[in-house]
Amino acid sequence: QVQLVESGGGLVQAGGSLRLSCAASGDTLSNYPVGWFRQAPGKEREFVGSIAWTDGSTYYADSMKGRFTISRDNAKSTMYLQMNSLKPEDTAVYYCATGNTHPMNVPARVLYWGQGTQVTVSS
């Protein structure tokens, strides 16, 4: 099976930036889409964006375009989420995920989840 471990979360002021990492191990993720979701307390898990390992094509939720960027390093089996111009409403637990279908823009397409990393944006 696949193990996903997120890191890089923390506290940041509004307008600041943060980069999250997701390291994958176990079964190969070649040709798998990988992506990010987030969930705030009392809210449903929300799609952030995804990327294809093969060609690097990306897909973002409309609200994330222009502020969030997903990239990957195939050699390191690591995916990144660069978050800029952060807002308090970005506060959530961020989860990396992998599945079989790209874009992996709904939880039903996820096969494996990471444990999540907390991002808190203060005003």
Short mmCIF file of N, CA, C and O in Angstrom, two decimals:
data_model
loop_
_atom_site.label_atom_id
_atom_site.label_comp_id
_atom_site.label_asym_id
_atom_site.label_seq_id
_atom_site.Cartn_x
_atom_site.Cartn_y
_atom_site.Cartn_z
N GLN A 1 0.82 -1.17 0.00
CA GLN A 1 0.00 0.00 0.00
C GLN A 1 0.88 1.25 0.00
O GLN A 1 2.08 1.17 0.14
N VAL A 2 0.22 2.38 -0.14
CA VAL A 2 0.91 3.66 -0.22
C VAL A 2 0.79 4.38 1.10
O VAL A 2 -0.28 4.42 1.72
N GLN A 3 1.90 4.97 1.53
CA GLN A 3 1.89 5.83 2.71
C GLN A 3 2.20 7.26 2.27
O GLN A 3 3.12 7.49 1.48
N LEU A 4 1.45 8.20 2.79
CA LEU A 4 1.61 9.60 2.47
C LEU A 4 1.81 10.37 3.77
O LEU A 4 1.02 10.22 4.70
N VAL A 5 2.85 11.19 3.82
CA VAL A 5 3.16 11.95 5.02
C VAL A 5 3.30 13.41 4.66
O VAL A 5 4.19 13.80 3.90
N GLU A 6 2.43 14.24 5.24
CA GLU A 6 2.47 15.67 5.00
C GLU A 6 3.38 16.36 6.01
O GLU A 6 3.54 15.90 7.14
N SER A 7 3.93 17.48 5.60
CA SER A 7 4.72 18.31 6.50
C SER A 7 4.67 19.74 6.00
O SER A 7 4.28 20.01 4.87
N GLY A 8 5.08 20.66 6.85
CA GLY A 8 5.19 22.06 6.46
C GLY A 8 4.08 22.95 6.96
O GLY A 8 4.12 24.16 6.73
N GLY A 9 3.09 22.39 7.63
CA GLY A 9 2.03 23.20 8.17
C GLY A 9 2.51 24.04 9.34
O GLY A 9 3.59 23.83 9.89
N GLY A 10 1.70 25.00 9.72
CA GLY A 10 2.05 25.86 10.83
C GLY A 10 1.19 27.10 10.87
O GLY A 10 0.13 27.16 10.24
N LEU A 11 1.66 28.08 11.60
CA LEU A 11 0.96 29.35 11.78
C LEU A 11 1.60 30.41 10.91
O LEU A 11 2.82 30.59 10.93
N VAL A 12 0.77 31.13 10.18
CA VAL A 12 1.26 32.20 9.31
C VAL A 12 0.26 33.34 9.33
O VAL A 12 -0.94 33.13 9.50
N GLN A 13 0.75 34.56 9.18
CA GLN A 13 -0.13 35.72 9.14
C GLN A 13 -0.75 35.87 7.76
O GLN A 13 -0.21 35.41 6.75
N ALA A 14 -1.92 36.50 7.74
CA ALA A 14 -2.59 36.76 6.48
C ALA A 14 -1.66 37.49 5.51
O ALA A 14 -0.94 38.41 5.90
N GLY A 15 -1.68 37.06 4.26
CA GLY A 15 -0.80 37.63 3.26
C GLY A 15 0.51 36.89 3.12
O GLY A 15 1.25 37.13 2.15
N GLY A 16 0.79 36.01 4.04
CA GLY A 16 2.03 35.27 4.01
C GLY A 16 1.97 34.05 3.11
O GLY A 16 0.96 33.78 2.45
N SER A 17 3.05 33.30 3.11
CA SER A 17 3.18 32.13 2.26
C SER A 17 3.60 30.92 3.08
O SER A 17 4.21 31.04 4.14
N LEU A 18 3.29 29.77 2.55
CA LEU A 18 3.64 28.51 3.19
C LEU A 18 3.76 27.45 2.12
O LEU A 18 3.01 27.47 1.14
N ARG A 19 4.69 26.54 2.30
CA ARG A 19 4.83 25.42 1.38
C ARG A 19 4.67 24.11 2.12
O ARG A 19 5.40 23.83 3.07
N LEU A 20 3.72 23.32 1.67
CA LEU A 20 3.49 22.00 2.23
C LEU A 20 4.17 20.94 1.37
O LEU A 20 4.27 21.09 0.16
N SER A 21 4.61 19.87 2.01
CA SER A 21 5.21 18.76 1.31
C SER A 21 4.45 17.49 1.62
O SER A 21 3.89 17.33 2.70
N CYS A 22 4.45 16.59 0.67
CA CYS A 22 3.84 15.28 0.85
C CYS A 22 4.79 14.24 0.30
O CYS A 22 5.02 14.18 -0.91
N ALA A 23 5.35 13.43 1.19
CA ALA A 23 6.28 12.38 0.80
C ALA A 23 5.55 11.06 0.70
O ALA A 23 4.83 10.67 1.62
N ALA A 24 5.76 10.37 -0.40
CA ALA A 24 5.09 9.10 -0.65
C ALA A 24 6.07 7.94 -0.53
O ALA A 24 7.24 8.04 -0.91
N SER A 25 5.60 6.83 -0.02
CA SER A 25 6.39 5.62 0.07
C SER A 25 5.48 4.41 -0.09
O SER A 25 4.26 4.53 -0.12
N GLY A 26 6.09 3.23 -0.21
CA GLY A 26 5.33 2.02 -0.42
C GLY A 26 5.20 1.70 -1.90
O GLY A 26 6.18 1.76 -2.63
N ASP A 27 4.01 1.36 -2.33
CA ASP A 27 3.78 1.07 -3.73
C ASP A 27 4.09 2.27 -4.60
O ASP A 27 3.90 3.41 -4.18
N THR A 28 4.54 1.99 -5.81
CA THR A 28 4.86 3.08 -6.72
C THR A 28 3.64 3.93 -7.03
O THR A 28 2.52 3.43 -7.12
N LEU A 29 3.87 5.21 -7.17
CA LEU A 29 2.82 6.14 -7.54
C LEU A 29 2.91 6.56 -9.00
O LEU A 29 2.22 7.49 -9.42
N SER A 30 3.75 5.89 -9.75
CA SER A 30 3.87 6.20 -11.17
C SER A 30 2.51 6.10 -11.84
O SER A 30 1.78 5.12 -11.65
N ASN A 31 2.18 7.12 -12.60
CA ASN A 31 0.93 7.21 -13.33
C ASN A 31 -0.28 7.47 -12.44
O ASN A 31 -1.41 7.49 -12.94
N TYR A 32 -0.06 7.67 -11.16
CA TYR A 32 -1.15 8.02 -10.25
C TYR A 32 -1.29 9.52 -10.17
O TYR A 32 -0.29 10.25 -10.14
N PRO A 33 -2.52 10.00 -10.11
CA PRO A 33 -2.68 11.42 -9.77
C PRO A 33 -2.47 11.61 -8.27
O PRO A 33 -2.79 10.72 -7.48
N VAL A 34 -1.94 12.74 -7.90
CA VAL A 34 -1.80 13.09 -6.50
C VAL A 34 -2.32 14.49 -6.31
O VAL A 34 -2.31 15.30 -7.25
N GLY A 35 -2.80 14.78 -5.12
CA GLY A 35 -3.36 16.10 -4.92
C GLY A 35 -3.57 16.44 -3.47
O GLY A 35 -3.14 15.71 -2.57
N TRP A 36 -4.23 17.56 -3.27
CA TRP A 36 -4.47 18.11 -1.95
C TRP A 36 -5.94 18.41 -1.73
O TRP A 36 -6.63 18.91 -2.63
N PHE A 37 -6.39 18.09 -0.54
CA PHE A 37 -7.69 18.49 -0.04
C PHE A 37 -7.49 19.22 1.27
O PHE A 37 -6.43 19.12 1.89
N ARG A 38 -8.51 19.92 1.71
CA ARG A 38 -8.45 20.56 3.01
C ARG A 38 -9.79 20.46 3.69
O ARG A 38 -10.82 20.32 3.04
N GLN A 39 -9.77 20.54 5.01
CA GLN A 39 -11.00 20.45 5.78
C GLN A 39 -10.90 21.33 7.01
O GLN A 39 -10.02 21.15 7.84
N ALA A 40 -11.83 22.24 7.11
CA ALA A 40 -11.95 23.09 8.28
C ALA A 40 -12.94 22.47 9.25
O ALA A 40 -13.83 21.70 8.84
N PRO A 41 -12.85 22.77 10.54
CA PRO A 41 -13.78 22.20 11.51
C PRO A 41 -15.23 22.47 11.14
O PRO A 41 -15.60 23.60 10.82
N GLY A 42 -16.04 21.42 11.16
CA GLY A 42 -17.45 21.56 10.86
C GLY A 42 -17.79 21.66 9.39
O GLY A 42 -18.96 21.82 9.05
N LYS A 43 -16.80 21.56 8.52
CA LYS A 43 -17.03 21.65 7.09
C LYS A 43 -16.60 20.37 6.39
O LYS A 43 -15.83 19.58 6.92
N GLU A 44 -17.12 20.19 5.18
CA GLU A 44 -16.77 19.03 4.39
C GLU A 44 -15.37 19.18 3.80
O GLU A 44 -14.87 20.29 3.62
N ARG A 45 -14.77 18.05 3.50
CA ARG A 45 -13.46 18.07 2.87
C ARG A 45 -13.56 18.69 1.48
O ARG A 45 -14.43 18.33 0.68
N GLU A 46 -12.65 19.60 1.18
CA GLU A 46 -12.70 20.42 -0.01
C GLU A 46 -11.48 20.18 -0.89
O GLU A 46 -10.35 20.15 -0.41
N PHE A 47 -11.72 20.05 -2.18
CA PHE A 47 -10.63 19.87 -3.13
C PHE A 47 -9.82 21.14 -3.29
O PHE A 47 -10.37 22.23 -3.39
N VAL A 48 -8.50 20.99 -3.31
CA VAL A 48 -7.60 22.11 -3.53
C VAL A 48 -7.01 22.06 -4.93
O VAL A 48 -7.12 23.00 -5.71
N GLY A 49 -6.35 20.96 -5.26
CA GLY A 49 -5.75 20.80 -6.57
C GLY A 49 -5.09 19.45 -6.70
O GLY A 49 -4.87 18.75 -5.71
N SER A 50 -4.75 19.07 -7.93
CA SER A 50 -4.10 17.79 -8.16
C SER A 50 -3.12 17.91 -9.32
O SER A 50 -3.16 18.87 -10.10
N ILE A 51 -2.25 16.92 -9.42
CA ILE A 51 -1.23 16.89 -10.46
C ILE A 51 -1.02 15.46 -10.91
O ILE A 51 -1.12 14.52 -10.12
N ALA A 52 -0.73 15.29 -12.20
CA ALA A 52 -0.40 13.98 -12.73
C ALA A 52 1.10 13.74 -12.63
O ALA A 52 1.89 14.61 -13.01
N TRP A 53 1.49 12.58 -12.12
CA TRP A 53 2.91 12.27 -12.02
C TRP A 53 3.60 12.23 -13.37
O TRP A 53 4.75 12.61 -13.51
N THR A 54 2.88 11.75 -14.38
CA THR A 54 3.50 11.53 -15.69
C THR A 54 3.89 12.80 -16.42
O THR A 54 5.05 12.96 -16.81
N ASP A 55 2.95 13.70 -16.62
CA ASP A 55 3.23 14.89 -17.41
C ASP A 55 3.17 16.20 -16.63
O ASP A 55 3.40 17.27 -17.20
N GLY A 56 2.82 16.12 -15.36
CA GLY A 56 2.79 17.32 -14.54
C GLY A 56 1.59 18.21 -14.75
O GLY A 56 1.59 19.35 -14.25
N SER A 57 0.61 17.74 -15.48
CA SER A 57 -0.58 18.55 -15.70
C SER A 57 -1.31 18.77 -14.38
O SER A 57 -1.38 17.87 -13.54
N THR A 58 -1.83 19.96 -14.20
CA THR A 58 -2.45 20.33 -12.94
C THR A 58 -3.91 20.69 -13.13
O THR A 58 -4.36 21.07 -14.22
N TYR A 59 -4.64 20.60 -12.04
CA TYR A 59 -6.05 20.94 -12.01
C TYR A 59 -6.33 21.54 -10.65
O TYR A 59 -6.01 20.94 -9.62
N TYR A 60 -6.94 22.72 -10.63
CA TYR A 60 -7.19 23.43 -9.39
C TYR A 60 -8.66 23.77 -9.23
O TYR A 60 -9.37 24.01 -10.21
N ALA A 61 -9.08 23.80 -7.98
CA ALA A 61 -10.36 24.41 -7.69
C ALA A 61 -10.29 25.89 -8.07
O ALA A 61 -9.25 26.53 -7.93
N ASP A 62 -11.41 26.42 -8.56
CA ASP A 62 -11.41 27.80 -9.05
C ASP A 62 -10.93 28.79 -8.00
O ASP A 62 -10.22 29.75 -8.32
N SER A 63 -11.30 28.57 -6.77
CA SER A 63 -10.94 29.50 -5.71
C SER A 63 -9.45 29.48 -5.38
O SER A 63 -8.96 30.40 -4.71
N MET A 64 -8.73 28.47 -5.83
CA MET A 64 -7.31 28.35 -5.52
C MET A 64 -6.41 28.90 -6.62
O MET A 64 -5.23 29.15 -6.38
N LYS A 65 -6.96 29.07 -7.81
CA LYS A 65 -6.15 29.51 -8.94
C LYS A 65 -5.54 30.88 -8.69
O LYS A 65 -6.19 31.79 -8.20
N GLY A 66 -4.25 30.98 -8.99
CA GLY A 66 -3.55 32.24 -8.83
C GLY A 66 -2.87 32.40 -7.49
O GLY A 66 -1.99 33.24 -7.34
N ARG A 67 -3.27 31.63 -6.49
CA ARG A 67 -2.66 31.70 -5.17
C ARG A 67 -1.93 30.42 -4.79
O ARG A 67 -0.90 30.48 -4.11
N PHE A 68 -2.45 29.30 -5.20
CA PHE A 68 -1.87 28.00 -4.84
C PHE A 68 -1.27 27.34 -6.08
O PHE A 68 -1.85 27.41 -7.17
N THR A 69 -0.12 26.70 -5.89
CA THR A 69 0.55 26.02 -6.98
C THR A 69 1.02 24.64 -6.52
O THR A 69 1.67 24.52 -5.49
N ILE A 70 0.69 23.63 -7.30
CA ILE A 70 1.12 22.27 -7.00
C ILE A 70 2.27 21.89 -7.93
O ILE A 70 2.24 22.18 -9.13
N SER A 71 3.27 21.23 -7.37
CA SER A 71 4.38 20.72 -8.16
C SER A 71 4.79 19.38 -7.59
O SER A 71 4.33 18.97 -6.53
N ARG A 72 5.67 18.70 -8.31
CA ARG A 72 6.14 17.41 -7.82
C ARG A 72 7.58 17.16 -8.24
O ARG A 72 8.04 17.68 -9.25
N ASP A 73 8.27 16.37 -7.44
CA ASP A 73 9.62 15.92 -7.72
C ASP A 73 9.55 14.40 -7.79
O ASP A 73 9.52 13.73 -6.76
N ASN A 74 9.52 13.88 -8.99
CA ASN A 74 9.36 12.44 -9.16
C ASN A 74 10.49 11.64 -8.52
O ASN A 74 10.26 10.57 -7.96
N ALA A 75 11.72 12.15 -8.62
CA ALA A 75 12.86 11.45 -8.06
C ALA A 75 12.75 11.30 -6.55
O ALA A 75 13.22 10.31 -5.98
N LYS A 76 12.15 12.28 -5.90
CA LYS A 76 11.99 12.26 -4.45
C LYS A 76 10.64 11.73 -4.01
O LYS A 76 10.38 11.63 -2.80
N SER A 77 9.79 11.40 -4.96
CA SER A 77 8.43 10.96 -4.67
C SER A 77 7.74 11.93 -3.72
O SER A 77 7.09 11.52 -2.75
N THR A 78 7.89 13.20 -4.02
CA THR A 78 7.37 14.24 -3.16
C THR A 78 6.55 15.24 -3.97
O THR A 78 6.94 15.63 -5.07
N MET A 79 5.44 15.63 -3.41
CA MET A 79 4.57 16.63 -4.00
C MET A 79 4.53 17.85 -3.09
O MET A 79 4.62 17.72 -1.87
N TYR A 80 4.37 19.02 -3.68
CA TYR A 80 4.40 20.26 -2.93
C TYR A 80 3.15 21.09 -3.21
O TYR A 80 2.60 21.06 -4.31
N LEU A 81 2.76 21.83 -2.21
CA LEU A 81 1.70 22.81 -2.36
C LEU A 81 2.24 24.15 -1.89
O LEU A 81 2.46 24.34 -0.69
N GLN A 82 2.48 25.05 -2.83
CA GLN A 82 2.92 26.39 -2.51
C GLN A 82 1.70 27.27 -2.36
O GLN A 82 0.91 27.41 -3.30
N MET A 83 1.55 27.88 -1.20
CA MET A 83 0.40 28.71 -0.91
C MET A 83 0.86 30.14 -0.67
O MET A 83 1.67 30.40 0.21
N ASN A 84 0.34 31.05 -1.45
CA ASN A 84 0.67 32.46 -1.34
C ASN A 84 -0.57 33.28 -1.03
O ASN A 84 -1.70 32.83 -1.24
N SER A 85 -0.35 34.49 -0.56
CA SER A 85 -1.45 35.40 -0.24
C SER A 85 -2.50 34.72 0.62
O SER A 85 -3.70 34.79 0.35
N LEU A 86 -2.05 34.09 1.67
CA LEU A 86 -2.94 33.30 2.51
C LEU A 86 -3.95 34.19 3.24
O LEU A 86 -3.65 35.32 3.63
N LYS A 87 -5.13 33.64 3.39
CA LYS A 87 -6.24 34.32 4.05
C LYS A 87 -6.69 33.50 5.26
O LYS A 87 -6.49 32.29 5.29
N PRO A 88 -7.32 34.14 6.24
CA PRO A 88 -7.82 33.38 7.39
C PRO A 88 -8.73 32.23 6.99
O PRO A 88 -8.73 31.19 7.65
N GLU A 89 -9.50 32.39 5.92
CA GLU A 89 -10.38 31.33 5.49
C GLU A 89 -9.65 30.13 4.90
O GLU A 89 -10.27 29.10 4.61
N ASP A 90 -8.34 30.24 4.72
CA ASP A 90 -7.53 29.10 4.30
C ASP A 90 -7.18 28.19 5.47
O ASP A 90 -6.60 27.12 5.26
N THR A 91 -7.50 28.60 6.67
CA THR A 91 -7.22 27.79 7.85
C THR A 91 -7.95 26.46 7.76
O THR A 91 -9.16 26.41 7.60
N ALA A 92 -7.20 25.37 7.86
CA ALA A 92 -7.77 24.04 7.73
C ALA A 92 -6.68 23.00 7.94
O ALA A 92 -5.50 23.34 8.00
N VAL A 93 -7.10 21.76 8.05
CA VAL A 93 -6.17 20.65 7.96
C VAL A 93 -6.03 20.29 6.49
O VAL A 93 -7.03 20.08 5.80
N TYR A 94 -4.81 20.24 6.02
CA TYR A 94 -4.54 19.94 4.62
C TYR A 94 -4.06 18.50 4.48
O TYR A 94 -3.16 18.06 5.18
N TYR A 95 -4.69 17.77 3.57
CA TYR A 95 -4.40 16.37 3.35
C TYR A 95 -3.87 16.14 1.94
O TYR A 95 -4.41 16.68 0.97
N CYS A 96 -2.82 15.35 1.83
CA CYS A 96 -2.44 14.89 0.50
C CYS A 96 -3.12 13.57 0.23
O CYS A 96 -3.54 12.85 1.15
N ALA A 97 -3.26 13.24 -1.04
CA ALA A 97 -4.04 12.08 -1.43
C ALA A 97 -3.57 11.56 -2.78
O ALA A 97 -2.96 12.30 -3.56
N THR A 98 -3.88 10.32 -3.05
CA THR A 98 -3.60 9.74 -4.35
C THR A 98 -4.74 8.83 -4.76
O THR A 98 -5.42 8.24 -3.91
N GLY A 99 -4.95 8.70 -6.04
CA GLY A 99 -6.04 7.88 -6.56
C GLY A 99 -5.73 7.37 -7.94
O GLY A 99 -4.58 7.30 -8.36
N ASN A 100 -6.79 7.01 -8.66
CA ASN A 100 -6.64 6.40 -9.98
C ASN A 100 -7.01 7.32 -11.13
O ASN A 100 -6.64 7.03 -12.27
N THR A 101 -7.73 8.38 -10.86
CA THR A 101 -8.28 9.22 -11.91
C THR A 101 -7.83 10.66 -11.76
O THR A 101 -7.88 11.23 -10.67
N HIS A 102 -7.40 11.25 -12.85
CA HIS A 102 -7.03 12.65 -12.89
C HIS A 102 -7.99 13.41 -13.78
O HIS A 102 -8.23 12.96 -14.92
N PRO A 103 -8.56 14.52 -13.36
CA PRO A 103 -8.31 15.16 -12.06
C PRO A 103 -8.96 14.42 -10.90
O PRO A 103 -10.09 13.93 -11.00
N MET A 104 -8.24 14.35 -9.82
CA MET A 104 -8.73 13.71 -8.61
C MET A 104 -9.35 14.79 -7.74
O MET A 104 -8.81 15.18 -6.70
N ASN A 105 -10.49 15.25 -8.17
CA ASN A 105 -11.08 16.46 -7.61
C ASN A 105 -12.25 16.20 -6.67
O ASN A 105 -12.90 17.15 -6.22
N VAL A 106 -12.52 14.95 -6.38
CA VAL A 106 -13.56 14.61 -5.41
C VAL A 106 -13.03 13.51 -4.51
O VAL A 106 -12.23 12.67 -4.94
N PRO A 107 -13.46 13.47 -3.26
CA PRO A 107 -12.97 12.43 -2.34
C PRO A 107 -13.22 11.01 -2.83
O PRO A 107 -12.44 10.11 -2.50
N ALA A 108 -14.26 10.79 -3.62
CA ALA A 108 -14.56 9.44 -4.10
C ALA A 108 -13.47 8.89 -4.99
O ALA A 108 -13.38 7.67 -5.16
N ARG A 109 -12.63 9.74 -5.55
CA ARG A 109 -11.54 9.28 -6.41
C ARG A 109 -10.25 9.02 -5.65
O ARG A 109 -9.25 8.64 -6.25
N VAL A 110 -10.26 9.23 -4.35
CA VAL A 110 -9.07 9.05 -3.53
C VAL A 110 -8.95 7.61 -3.06
O VAL A 110 -9.92 7.02 -2.57
N LEU A 111 -7.76 7.04 -3.19
CA LEU A 111 -7.48 5.70 -2.69
C LEU A 111 -6.74 5.73 -1.36
O LEU A 111 -6.98 4.88 -0.50
N TYR A 112 -5.84 6.68 -1.18
CA TYR A 112 -5.05 6.79 0.04
C TYR A 112 -4.98 8.23 0.49
O TYR A 112 -4.81 9.14 -0.33
N TRP A 113 -5.09 8.42 1.79
CA TRP A 113 -4.99 9.73 2.42
C TRP A 113 -3.79 9.81 3.34
O TRP A 113 -3.42 8.83 3.99
N GLY A 114 -3.19 10.98 3.41
CA GLY A 114 -2.23 11.26 4.46
C GLY A 114 -2.97 11.61 5.74
O GLY A 114 -4.19 11.69 5.78
N GLN A 115 -2.21 11.83 6.81
CA GLN A 115 -2.80 12.13 8.10
C GLN A 115 -3.17 13.60 8.26
O GLN A 115 -3.92 13.95 9.17
N GLY A 116 -2.66 14.44 7.40
CA GLY A 116 -3.00 15.84 7.43
C GLY A 116 -2.00 16.69 8.19
O GLY A 116 -1.30 16.21 9.08
N THR A 117 -1.94 17.95 7.82
CA THR A 117 -1.10 18.91 8.51
C THR A 117 -1.90 20.20 8.70
O THR A 117 -2.60 20.64 7.79
N GLN A 118 -1.81 20.77 9.88
CA GLN A 118 -2.62 21.93 10.22
C GLN A 118 -2.00 23.21 9.67
O GLN A 118 -0.81 23.47 9.87
N VAL A 119 -2.82 23.99 9.00
CA VAL A 119 -2.44 25.32 8.54
C VAL A 119 -3.36 26.33 9.21
O VAL A 119 -4.59 26.22 9.09
N THR A 120 -2.79 27.27 9.91
CA THR A 120 -3.57 28.31 10.58
C THR A 120 -3.10 29.67 10.09
O THR A 120 -1.91 29.99 10.19
N VAL A 121 -4.04 30.45 9.59
CA VAL A 121 -3.74 31.78 9.08
C VAL A 121 -4.40 32.80 9.99
O VAL A 121 -5.62 32.81 10.15
N SER A 122 -3.61 33.65 10.59
CA SER A 122 -4.11 34.65 11.50
C SER A 122 -4.21 36.00 10.81
O SER A 122 -3.48 36.29 9.86
N SER A 123 -5.11 36.83 11.30
CA SER A 123 -5.28 38.17 10.76
C SER A 123 -4.63 39.21 11.63
O SER A 123 -4.38 40.33 11.21
#
